[in-house]
XYZ file of C-alpha atoms in Angstrom:
427
model
C -4.496 -20.528 14.277
C -1.749 -22.619 15.705
C 1.577 -23.274 14.107
C 3.647 -26.441 14.359
C 6.460 -26.170 16.847
C 10.111 -26.361 15.963
C 11.044 -29.666 14.435
C 11.800 -32.491 16.846
C 13.818 -35.588 15.951
C 11.618 -37.755 13.783
C 11.363 -40.963 11.886
C 9.500 -41.497 8.631
C 6.642 -43.950 8.646
C 5.178 -45.822 5.712
C 3.591 -43.305 3.379
C 6.104 -40.606 4.138
C 4.489 -39.234 7.275
C 6.947 -37.825 9.775
C 6.490 -38.549 13.444
C 8.676 -38.035 16.486
C 11.311 -40.540 17.352
C 10.461 -43.383 19.639
C 10.658 -42.734 23.307
C 9.142 -39.246 23.215
C 5.700 -40.347 24.334
C 5.275 -44.063 24.517
C 2.103 -46.085 24.643
C 0.686 -44.000 27.477
C 0.277 -40.955 25.280
C -3.352 -41.649 24.315
C -4.950 -39.718 27.189
C -2.393 -36.929 26.863
C -3.171 -36.658 23.151
C -6.851 -36.173 23.937
C -6.050 -33.585 26.606
C -3.861 -31.548 24.253
C -6.470 -31.821 21.495
C -9.085 -30.508 23.923
C -6.802 -27.613 24.917
C -6.306 -26.696 21.245
C -10.033 -26.715 20.477
C -10.864 -24.842 23.686
C -8.284 -22.094 23.107
C -9.544 -21.556 19.566
C -13.144 -21.703 20.807
C -12.456 -18.992 23.377
C -10.737 -16.836 20.757
C -13.900 -16.727 18.622
C -16.341 -16.130 21.508
C -15.822 -12.331 21.545
C -16.721 -12.217 17.822
C -20.279 -13.248 18.695
C -20.367 -10.643 21.477
C -18.996 -7.654 19.537
C -22.445 -6.509 18.407
C -23.644 -6.595 22.023
C -20.567 -4.661 23.162
C -21.257 -2.048 20.494
C -24.841 -1.623 21.610
C -24.183 -1.605 25.367
C -20.967 0.448 25.422
C -21.331 2.559 22.278
C -18.143 1.194 20.685
C -17.458 2.039 17.052
C -16.665 -0.543 14.370
C -13.140 0.871 14.306
C -12.678 0.147 18.026
C -14.068 -3.383 17.583
C -11.503 -4.155 14.880
C -8.728 -2.690 17.064
C -9.791 -5.071 19.855
C -9.694 -7.943 17.374
C -6.357 -6.905 15.878
C -4.747 -6.622 19.313
C -5.431 -10.328 19.789
C -3.721 -11.185 16.490
C -0.705 -9.000 17.304
C -0.227 -10.490 20.775
C -0.591 -14.046 19.444
C 2.173 -13.225 16.979
C 4.323 -11.758 19.751
C 3.777 -14.875 21.853
C 4.715 -17.128 18.946
C 7.891 -15.217 18.178
C 9.014 -14.950 21.804
C 7.874 -18.295 23.203
C 7.418 -20.576 20.195
C 10.409 -22.765 21.092
C 10.125 -22.498 24.891
C 8.592 -25.962 25.283
C 11.628 -27.519 23.576
C 13.777 -26.515 26.546
C 11.266 -26.279 29.408
C 8.944 -29.128 28.431
C 5.430 -29.295 26.963
C 3.530 -29.620 30.250
C 4.782 -26.473 32.045
C 4.327 -24.338 28.936
C 0.805 -25.664 28.337
C -0.010 -25.088 32.006
C 1.260 -21.492 31.835
C -0.813 -20.892 28.696
C -3.928 -22.213 30.420
C -3.339 -20.015 33.482
C -3.077 -16.972 31.209
C -6.243 -18.073 29.420
C -8.095 -18.242 32.763
C -6.843 -14.739 33.649
C -8.058 -13.427 30.292
C -11.511 -14.970 30.812
C -11.697 -13.210 34.196
C -10.816 -9.895 32.558
C -13.494 -10.416 29.900
C -16.090 -11.193 32.576
C -15.159 -8.055 34.544
C -15.038 -5.742 31.529
C -17.432 -2.795 31.497
C -15.829 -0.904 28.633
C -13.054 -0.863 26.054
C -10.174 -0.728 28.568
C -10.555 -4.163 30.150
C -11.751 -5.574 26.833
C -8.427 -4.600 25.258
C -6.493 -5.997 28.239
C -8.423 -9.271 28.087
C -7.784 -9.662 24.358
C -4.050 -8.968 24.844
C -3.685 -11.564 27.622
C -5.710 -14.051 25.580
C -3.415 -13.547 22.595
C -0.334 -14.160 24.728
C -1.924 -17.330 26.123
C -2.563 -18.708 22.643
C 0.870 -17.661 21.371
C 2.598 -19.252 24.362
C 0.704 -22.547 24.145
C 0.724 -22.974 20.365
C 4.245 -24.342 19.949
C 3.790 -26.791 22.816
C 0.414 -27.961 21.477
C 1.706 -28.509 17.953
C 4.697 -30.549 19.134
C 2.769 -32.535 21.768
C 0.081 -33.573 19.274
C 2.764 -34.970 16.971
C 4.596 -36.695 19.841
C 1.541 -38.160 21.580
C -0.392 -39.224 18.495
C -1.345 -42.922 18.171
C 1.414 -44.965 16.522
C -1.222 -46.855 14.524
C -2.375 -43.591 12.920
C 0.746 -41.429 12.534
C -1.055 -38.704 10.579
C -3.600 -38.084 13.352
C -1.486 -35.422 15.093
C -1.152 -33.355 11.911
C -4.888 -33.742 11.218
C -5.830 -32.447 14.678
C -3.369 -29.563 14.281
C -5.079 -28.617 11.017
C -8.751 -29.175 11.851
C -8.713 -28.263 15.560
C -8.614 -24.481 15.056
C -11.580 -24.335 12.664
C -13.595 -26.739 14.838
C -12.916 -24.535 17.866
C -13.707 -21.303 16.039
C -16.993 -22.740 14.778
C -18.068 -24.093 18.165
C -17.100 -20.837 19.865
C -19.131 -18.702 17.502
C -22.209 -20.925 17.731
C -21.999 -21.483 21.498
C -21.503 -17.806 22.270
C -24.370 -16.890 19.962
C -26.682 -19.249 21.829
C -25.629 -17.858 25.216
C -25.947 -14.249 24.079
C -29.463 -14.835 22.781
C -30.892 -17.124 25.425
C -28.781 -17.039 28.625
C -28.734 -14.402 31.372
C -25.741 -12.034 31.627
C -23.973 -13.510 28.564
C -20.978 -11.162 28.784
C -20.203 -12.709 32.181
C -21.650 -16.240 32.084
C -19.935 -17.149 28.805
C -16.490 -16.476 30.232
C -17.170 -18.070 33.614
C -18.088 -21.308 31.824
C -14.782 -21.101 29.959
C -12.904 -20.591 33.231
C -14.310 -23.918 34.423
C -13.392 -25.656 31.160
C -9.833 -24.294 31.223
C -9.456 -25.358 34.878
C -10.461 -28.921 33.944
C -7.905 -28.904 31.129
C -5.266 -27.660 33.562
C -5.884 -30.721 35.734
C -5.552 -32.929 32.664
C -2.264 -31.302 31.646
C -0.883 -31.790 35.171
C -1.594 -35.516 34.917
C -0.389 -36.155 31.356
C 3.018 -37.564 30.433
C 5.783 -35.189 29.388
C 6.482 -35.805 25.697
C 9.337 -33.410 24.929
C 12.459 -35.339 23.866
C 14.873 -35.684 26.803
C 12.329 -34.550 29.411
C 11.177 -37.108 31.964
C 7.638 -36.856 33.294
C 7.344 -34.252 35.993
C 10.611 -32.500 35.186
C 11.389 -29.326 33.330
C 14.421 -27.840 31.715
C 16.141 -24.503 31.793
C 14.056 -21.403 31.081
C 15.348 -19.953 27.850
C 13.451 -17.392 25.791
C 14.869 -17.155 22.285
C 12.864 -15.314 19.619
C 12.197 -17.182 16.393
C 14.348 -16.173 13.463
C 12.317 -14.862 10.555
C 14.317 -16.292 7.689
C 13.326 -17.522 4.240
C 15.889 -19.755 2.519
C 17.235 -18.097 -0.630
C 16.296 -21.072 -2.812
C 12.683 -20.923 -1.635
C 12.010 -17.184 -1.872
C 10.385 -17.219 -5.308
C 7.947 -19.996 -4.413
C 7.396 -18.435 -0.984
C 6.355 -15.129 -2.592
C 3.838 -16.947 -4.794
C 2.285 -19.042 -2.039
C 2.182 -16.258 0.550
C -0.333 -14.398 -1.642
C -2.815 -17.165 -0.848
C -2.073 -16.934 2.883
C -2.712 -13.176 2.760
C -6.036 -13.614 0.945
C -7.188 -16.411 3.267
C -6.503 -14.621 6.521
C -7.756 -11.251 5.299
C -11.127 -12.959 4.833
C -10.813 -14.678 8.225
C -10.007 -11.421 10.006
C -12.940 -9.623 8.399
C -15.445 -12.348 9.301
C -14.201 -12.720 12.873
C -14.404 -8.974 13.518
C -17.198 -7.520 11.364
C -18.878 -10.676 9.995
C -21.528 -11.019 12.742
C -22.519 -7.349 12.368
C -22.803 -7.755 8.593
C -24.906 -10.910 8.991
C -27.332 -9.220 11.377
C -27.615 -6.291 8.976
C -28.340 -8.410 5.896
C -30.696 -10.738 7.728
C -32.429 -7.733 9.326
C -32.359 -9.702 12.557
C -31.931 -8.854 16.215
C -31.198 -12.497 17.116
C -27.589 -12.594 18.292
C -27.370 -16.280 17.423
C -27.216 -15.208 13.787
C -23.823 -13.562 14.271
C -22.315 -16.577 15.999
C -23.844 -18.965 13.466
C -22.190 -17.006 10.656
C -18.737 -17.579 12.177
C -19.643 -21.242 12.781
C -20.770 -21.683 9.174
C -17.513 -20.244 7.824
C -15.367 -22.388 10.137
C -17.469 -25.519 9.672
C -17.208 -25.343 5.898
C -13.444 -24.794 6.226
C -13.101 -27.898 8.427
C -15.149 -30.024 6.018
C -12.993 -28.934 3.073
C -9.766 -29.713 4.955
C -10.972 -33.194 5.875
C -12.207 -33.866 2.341
C -9.002 -32.707 0.641
C -6.526 -33.980 3.223
C -4.948 -36.447 0.766
C -4.987 -34.156 -2.276
C -1.697 -32.781 -3.608
C -0.803 -29.456 -1.960
C -0.795 -27.090 -4.952
C -3.954 -28.672 -6.358
C -5.638 -28.148 -2.982
C -4.518 -24.501 -2.959
C -5.863 -23.956 -6.486
C -9.210 -25.530 -5.596
C -9.338 -23.347 -2.495
C -8.622 -20.184 -4.460
C -11.437 -21.003 -6.881
C -13.671 -21.514 -3.835
C -12.570 -18.170 -2.356
C -13.298 -16.373 -5.630
C -16.711 -18.032 -5.904
C -17.526 -17.166 -2.304
C -16.382 -13.553 -2.670
C -18.469 -13.173 -5.839
C -21.498 -14.509 -3.975
C -20.870 -12.137 -1.045
C -20.776 -9.199 -3.474
C -24.007 -10.466 -5.063
C -25.612 -10.796 -1.629
C -24.600 -7.238 -0.746
C -25.956 -5.952 -4.059
C -29.273 -7.759 -3.653
C -29.472 -7.400 0.110
C -30.199 -11.139 0.127
C -29.735 -13.120 3.321
C -29.983 -16.598 1.691
C -27.314 -15.675 -0.864
C -25.107 -14.356 1.942
C -25.378 -17.624 3.878
C -24.581 -19.641 0.752
C -21.671 -17.297 0.077
C -20.323 -17.816 3.590
C -20.388 -21.607 3.168
C -18.587 -21.448 -0.198
C -16.122 -18.913 1.156
C -15.426 -21.105 4.186
C -14.735 -24.170 2.027
C -12.357 -22.141 -0.127
C -10.733 -20.673 2.997
C -10.031 -24.090 4.506
C -8.736 -25.651 1.293
C -6.583 -22.676 0.286
C -4.957 -22.485 3.699
C -4.343 -26.229 3.909
C -2.844 -26.437 0.421
C -0.678 -23.341 0.625
C 0.589 -24.183 4.120
C 1.531 -27.719 3.103
C 3.308 -26.414 0.005
C 5.153 -23.789 2.052
C 6.164 -26.344 4.680
C 7.832 -28.422 1.976
C 10.115 -25.571 0.909
C 12.567 -25.896 3.794
C 14.714 -28.666 5.170
C 13.499 -29.993 8.561
C 16.255 -28.118 10.395
C 14.944 -24.794 9.044
C 11.219 -25.519 9.010
C 10.602 -23.582 12.230
C 12.146 -20.437 10.736
C 10.040 -20.707 7.569
C 6.884 -21.438 9.568
C 7.478 -18.352 11.693
C 7.764 -16.259 8.515
C 4.480 -17.697 7.214
C 2.648 -16.786 10.398
C 4.036 -13.261 10.448
C 2.285 -12.700 7.111
C -0.821 -14.597 8.244
C -1.372 -12.590 11.426
C -0.583 -9.291 9.708
C -3.135 -10.186 7.015
C -5.598 -11.157 9.715
C -5.280 -7.891 11.643
C -4.236 -4.933 9.454
C -6.992 -5.207 6.782
C -9.612 -5.783 9.495
C -8.556 -2.603 11.306
C -8.616 -0.616 8.054
C -12.068 -2.011 7.267
C -13.304 -1.033 10.723
C -12.005 2.521 10.355
C -13.504 2.846 6.871
C -16.817 1.540 8.203
C -16.997 4.590 10.468
C -16.682 6.799 7.370
C -18.438 4.937 4.551
C -20.701 2.528 6.402
C -20.556 -1.252 6.736
C -22.174 -2.058 3.391
C -19.894 0.027 1.153
C -16.798 -0.951 3.109
C -17.669 -4.642 2.784
C -18.078 -4.306 -0.983
C -14.692 -2.614 -1.315
C -12.990 -5.111 0.989
C -14.337 -8.180 -0.812
C -13.467 -6.751 -4.230
C -9.898 -6.045 -3.092
C -9.447 -9.537 -1.659
C -10.871 -11.002 -4.891
C -8.160 -9.173 -6.848
C -5.494 -10.679 -4.554
C -7.064 -14.125 -5.086
C -6.854 -13.728 -8.868
C -3.156 -12.837 -8.627
C -2.538 -15.755 -6.274
C -4.415 -18.171 -8.549
C -2.502 -17.169 -11.681
C 0.826 -17.358 -9.844
C -0.007 -20.743 -8.267
C -1.098 -22.226 -11.607
C 2.186 -21.059 -13.130
C 4.120 -22.570 -10.207
C 2.267 -25.894 -10.584
C 3.032 -25.937 -14.337
C 6.707 -25.232 -13.622
C 6.819 -28.060 -11.086
C 5.300 -30.473 -13.607
C 7.833 -29.392 -16.234
C 10.741 -29.809 -13.834
C 9.418 -33.190 -12.760
C 9.063 -34.445 -16.326
C 12.606 -33.383 -17.249
C 14.228 -34.721 -14.094
């Protein structure tokens, strides 16, 4: 779940789309844009691969659901730490060296995953992977904006938005296929990713440096400065309203990426590991489709549509759990994914508009603190409760709680949209 980097000097194109000032990338940025897009998708793909393997880890190593959610949450926490510590590093050091360092860490994490024989190395691998994603995210977000084609200035923002869900979906499906049909999937899966990351590393080494003021092949001074977590006073009321949607969205995402495959196998009464990966892919694929479909829709309207989708999907999940119906669960996952993608897109765009460009990095950091906490803490609680009450009862309670948050977020967002219309009509 990448976040845009700190704001770079920009010019406004026709239609109001902001893009970096001339001279940051030049006409040669096309191949670099594709390389960075591939890195984004691949990092997100690798982050979802363990989700498809969790059931296998549980069976082979006797891990509890609580331990699985701790492994998942550690990734979210270390991504957040990487974002806060290194989010602006590429502004001073350059995009290429930071992306290269992130890829090296990603390769190390894949090696740790491949060598893991128990919870210890699994936790270490997830921590290193989280740091890799957190380190690379700021550089990826900025480079995609700087290297995007001048004829399509919105392309960088579109890849930033859709890349994560595309990667998550491909990772879940690909890992599911390997787990079910390939030999030694807990090793082979990660060795294939090592090769893919190595190829991306070569591409990054050959791409043009796009950071303003950095010539190709040069880097700046190493300076680690943590992001400030600051919400402008004038935006705090609207921030509080919109952050409810972020919390609901990423609570659902955290649950599906940690316990979703296990729940799918249980409801489908299947031993085919592809089912677990396909469930993650279905959620992410529906989210991507919704984001592409609603990309030009007004932000608050998109958030409202997404919240209705989340509520519909949660209601269908509860129905599927009550009936023990696999078809209803799959339909619920698709609806939930569409609502997830739309609600996140709309709320993030609305939140991004609350701050002046000079303070957008601070506000974005605050948004992602809430997002990663929502992604990790509820998932860990659900995993611990699963050990006590079982997966079925815990899932019912979790979905009902998230539905209540969605209702609050929907009412508050509708009120905010009405207030904005009133203020606009009286201006």
